[in-house]
C-alpha positions as MATLAB code, in Angstrom:
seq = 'XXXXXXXXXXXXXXXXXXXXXXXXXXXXXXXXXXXXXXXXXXXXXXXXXXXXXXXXXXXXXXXXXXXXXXXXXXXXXXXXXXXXXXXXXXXXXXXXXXXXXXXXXXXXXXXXXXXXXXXXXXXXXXXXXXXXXXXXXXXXXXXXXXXXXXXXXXXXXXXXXXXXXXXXXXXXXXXXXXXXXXXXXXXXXXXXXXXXXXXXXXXXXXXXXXXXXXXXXXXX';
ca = [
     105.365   95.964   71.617;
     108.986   96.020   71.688;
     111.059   94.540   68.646;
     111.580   90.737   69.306;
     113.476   88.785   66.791;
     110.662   87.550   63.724;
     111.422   83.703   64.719;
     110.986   84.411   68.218;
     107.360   85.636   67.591;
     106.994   82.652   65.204;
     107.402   80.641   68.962;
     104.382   78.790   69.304;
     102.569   77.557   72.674;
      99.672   75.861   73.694;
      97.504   77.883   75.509;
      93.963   76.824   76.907;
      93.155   81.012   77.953;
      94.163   84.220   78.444;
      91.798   86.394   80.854;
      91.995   89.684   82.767;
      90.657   89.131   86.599;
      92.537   89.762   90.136;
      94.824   87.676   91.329;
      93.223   84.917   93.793;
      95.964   83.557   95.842;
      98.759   84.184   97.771;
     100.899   87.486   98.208;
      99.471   89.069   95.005;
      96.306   88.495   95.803;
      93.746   91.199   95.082;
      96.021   93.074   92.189;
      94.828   93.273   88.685;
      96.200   90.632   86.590;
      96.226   89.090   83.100;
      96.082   85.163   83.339;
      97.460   82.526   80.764;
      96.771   78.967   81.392;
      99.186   77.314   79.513;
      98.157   73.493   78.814;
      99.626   70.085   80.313;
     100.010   68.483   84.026;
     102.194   66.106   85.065;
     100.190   65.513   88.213;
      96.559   64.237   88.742;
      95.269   66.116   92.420;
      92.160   64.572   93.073;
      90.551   68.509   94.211;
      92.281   70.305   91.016;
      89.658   72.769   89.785;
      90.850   72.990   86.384;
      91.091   69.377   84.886;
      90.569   71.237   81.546;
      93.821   72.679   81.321;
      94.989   68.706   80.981;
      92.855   66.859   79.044;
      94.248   67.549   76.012;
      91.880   69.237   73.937;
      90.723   72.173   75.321;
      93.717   74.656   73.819;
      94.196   76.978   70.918;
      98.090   77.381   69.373;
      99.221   80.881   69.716;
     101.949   82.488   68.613;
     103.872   84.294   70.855;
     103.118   87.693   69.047;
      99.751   86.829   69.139;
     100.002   86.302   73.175;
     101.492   89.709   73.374;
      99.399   91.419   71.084;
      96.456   89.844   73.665;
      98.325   91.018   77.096;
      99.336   94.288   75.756;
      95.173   95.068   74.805;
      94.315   94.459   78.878;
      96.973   97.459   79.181;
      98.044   95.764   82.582;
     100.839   95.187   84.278;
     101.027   92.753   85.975;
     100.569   88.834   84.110;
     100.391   85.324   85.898;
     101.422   82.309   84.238;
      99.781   78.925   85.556;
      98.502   76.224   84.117;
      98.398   72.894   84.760;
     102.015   72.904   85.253;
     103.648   75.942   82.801;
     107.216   74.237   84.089;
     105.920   71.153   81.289;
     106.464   73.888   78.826;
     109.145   73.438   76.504;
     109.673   77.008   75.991;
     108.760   78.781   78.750;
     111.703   81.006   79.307;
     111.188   82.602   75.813;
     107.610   83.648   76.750;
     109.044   84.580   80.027;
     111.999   86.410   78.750;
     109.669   88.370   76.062;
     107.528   89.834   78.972;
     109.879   90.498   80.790;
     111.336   92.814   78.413;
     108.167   94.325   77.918;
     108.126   95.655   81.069;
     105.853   93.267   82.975;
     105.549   91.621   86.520;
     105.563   87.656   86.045;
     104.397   85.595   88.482;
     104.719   81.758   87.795;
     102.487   79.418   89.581;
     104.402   76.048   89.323;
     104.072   72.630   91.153;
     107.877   72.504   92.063;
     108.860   68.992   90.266;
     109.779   70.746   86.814;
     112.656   73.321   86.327;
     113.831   74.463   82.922;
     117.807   75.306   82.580;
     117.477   78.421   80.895;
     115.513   80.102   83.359;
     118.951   80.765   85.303;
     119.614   83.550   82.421;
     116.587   85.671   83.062;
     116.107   85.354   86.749;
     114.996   89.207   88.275;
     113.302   90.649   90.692;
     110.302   91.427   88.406;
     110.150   87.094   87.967;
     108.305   86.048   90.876;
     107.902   82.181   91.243;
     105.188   80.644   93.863;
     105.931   76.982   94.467;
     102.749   75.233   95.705;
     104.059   71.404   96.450;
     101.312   68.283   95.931;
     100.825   65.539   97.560;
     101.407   62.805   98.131;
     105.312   63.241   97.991;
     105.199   67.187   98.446;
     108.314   67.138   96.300;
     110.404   70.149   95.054;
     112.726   70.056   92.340;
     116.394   70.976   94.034;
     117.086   73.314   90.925;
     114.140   75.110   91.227;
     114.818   76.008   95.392;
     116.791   78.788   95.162;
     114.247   80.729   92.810;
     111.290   80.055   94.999;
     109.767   83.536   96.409;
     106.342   82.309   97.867;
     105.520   78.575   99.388;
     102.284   77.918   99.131;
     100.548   74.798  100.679;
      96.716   73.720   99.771;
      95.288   72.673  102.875;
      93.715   69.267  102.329;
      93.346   65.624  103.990;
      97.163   65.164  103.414;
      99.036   67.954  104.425;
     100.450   68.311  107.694;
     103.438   70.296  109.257;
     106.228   67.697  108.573;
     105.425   68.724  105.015;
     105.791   72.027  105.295;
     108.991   72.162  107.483;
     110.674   69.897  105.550;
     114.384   70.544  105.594;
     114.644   71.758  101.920;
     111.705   74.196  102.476;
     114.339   76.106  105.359;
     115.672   78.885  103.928;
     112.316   79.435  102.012;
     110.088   79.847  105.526;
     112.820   81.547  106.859;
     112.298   84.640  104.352;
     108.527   84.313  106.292;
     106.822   83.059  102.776;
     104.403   80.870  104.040;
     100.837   80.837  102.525;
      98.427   77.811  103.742;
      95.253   77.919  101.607;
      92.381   76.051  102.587;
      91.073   73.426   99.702;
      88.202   75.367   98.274;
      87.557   77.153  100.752;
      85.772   74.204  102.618;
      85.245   75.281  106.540;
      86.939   72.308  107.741;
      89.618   73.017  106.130;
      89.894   76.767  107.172;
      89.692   75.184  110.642;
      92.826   72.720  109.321;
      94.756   75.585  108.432;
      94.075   77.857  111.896;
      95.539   74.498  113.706;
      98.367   74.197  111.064;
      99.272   77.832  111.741;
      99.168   77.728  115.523;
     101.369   74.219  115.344;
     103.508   76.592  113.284;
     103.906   79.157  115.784;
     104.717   77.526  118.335;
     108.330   76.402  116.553;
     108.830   80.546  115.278;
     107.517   80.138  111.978;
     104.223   82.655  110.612;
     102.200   81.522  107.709;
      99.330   83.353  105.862;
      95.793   81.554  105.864;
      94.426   82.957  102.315;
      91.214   81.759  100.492;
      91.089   81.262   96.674;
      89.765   85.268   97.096;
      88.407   84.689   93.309;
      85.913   82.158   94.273;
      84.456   84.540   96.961;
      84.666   87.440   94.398;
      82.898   85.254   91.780;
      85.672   85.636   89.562;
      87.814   83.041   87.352;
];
């Protein structure tokens, strides 16, 4: 572990768990990865899958030396940061910033309605933010826009193309970042997403139809 300042490993965050597995979803999906859930949600989706990371009781305080003393032991590379919503976070950008300048990959899975100023300061290309907007509203925080790298859409009841081609997703599906992942993995909504994709086409635009790959691994 690199030096860090002694109050900045006195920073303290509330993490529900920190576990080695392979990344499920979207680009990265298939790569070894260390996960840590950081706790809170400002949204309530009725299919989320991990209600514990918001109910407000099932997370231990660590230290931030204590979360990199944990990541370093998994002697990985590569470490996703999710929650809940890790944008609810006060201080994300210091436990951003710290593995970052250990020499990790970061990859933030984020709901889009949060942003945090300081992340302008320690934007790179090994920070790698996947947006993944909710319904009802499907609504993206205009700071957060430019830093998006990866859209991706759960395919559910609600979702339909005017969603995803709305005009301040643009520039984003124009870098070809489009991941539609069906909700669960239920077969109807695989079959969703194949009609989704072909509506897609036909306007120029290719998407990605990806599984959560950890529940078919039997993975967490």
């Amino acid at each position: 572990m690199r030096l860090l300042k002694k109050d900045l490993l006195k920073e303290t965050f509330k993490v529900v768990e920190i576990f080695r597995t392979v990344e499920g979803e979207g680009r990265w999906v298939g790569l070894p990865v260390v996960f840590i859930r950081l706790e809170g949600c400002n949204l309530r989706c009725s299919w989320c899958d991990t209600t514990y990371s918001y109910d407000g009781k099932s997370y231990t305080v660590k230290t931030l030396k204590d979360i990199l003393q944990e990541i370093n032991s998994y002697k990985l590379k590569r470490v996703c940061i999710t929650g809940g919503e890790p944008f609810l976070t006060p201080n994300l950008d210091i436990l951003v910033k710290s593995l970052l300048e250990e020499n990790y990959y970061v990859f933030i899975e984020t709901n889009g309605t949060l942003w945090n100023e300081n992340f302008k300061d320690i934007i790179t290309d090994n920070l790698y933010i996947t947006c993944s907007p909710k319904p009802p509203l499907y609504f993206v925080n205009k700071e957060l826009l430019p830093y998006i790298k990866e859209l991706k859409f759960v395919v559910d009841e609600n979702l339909s193309i005017n969603h995803i081609i709305k005009p301040e997703f643009v520039n984003i599906i124009k870098n070809d970042i489009i991941v539609l992942q069906p909700e669960s993995n239920k077969p109807e909504m695989v079959e969703k997403a194949l009609n989704l994709q072909d509506q897609l086409l036909q306007i120029g635009i290719e998407s990605r139809i990806i599984p959560q790959c950890h529940k078919v691994l039997g993975l967490p």
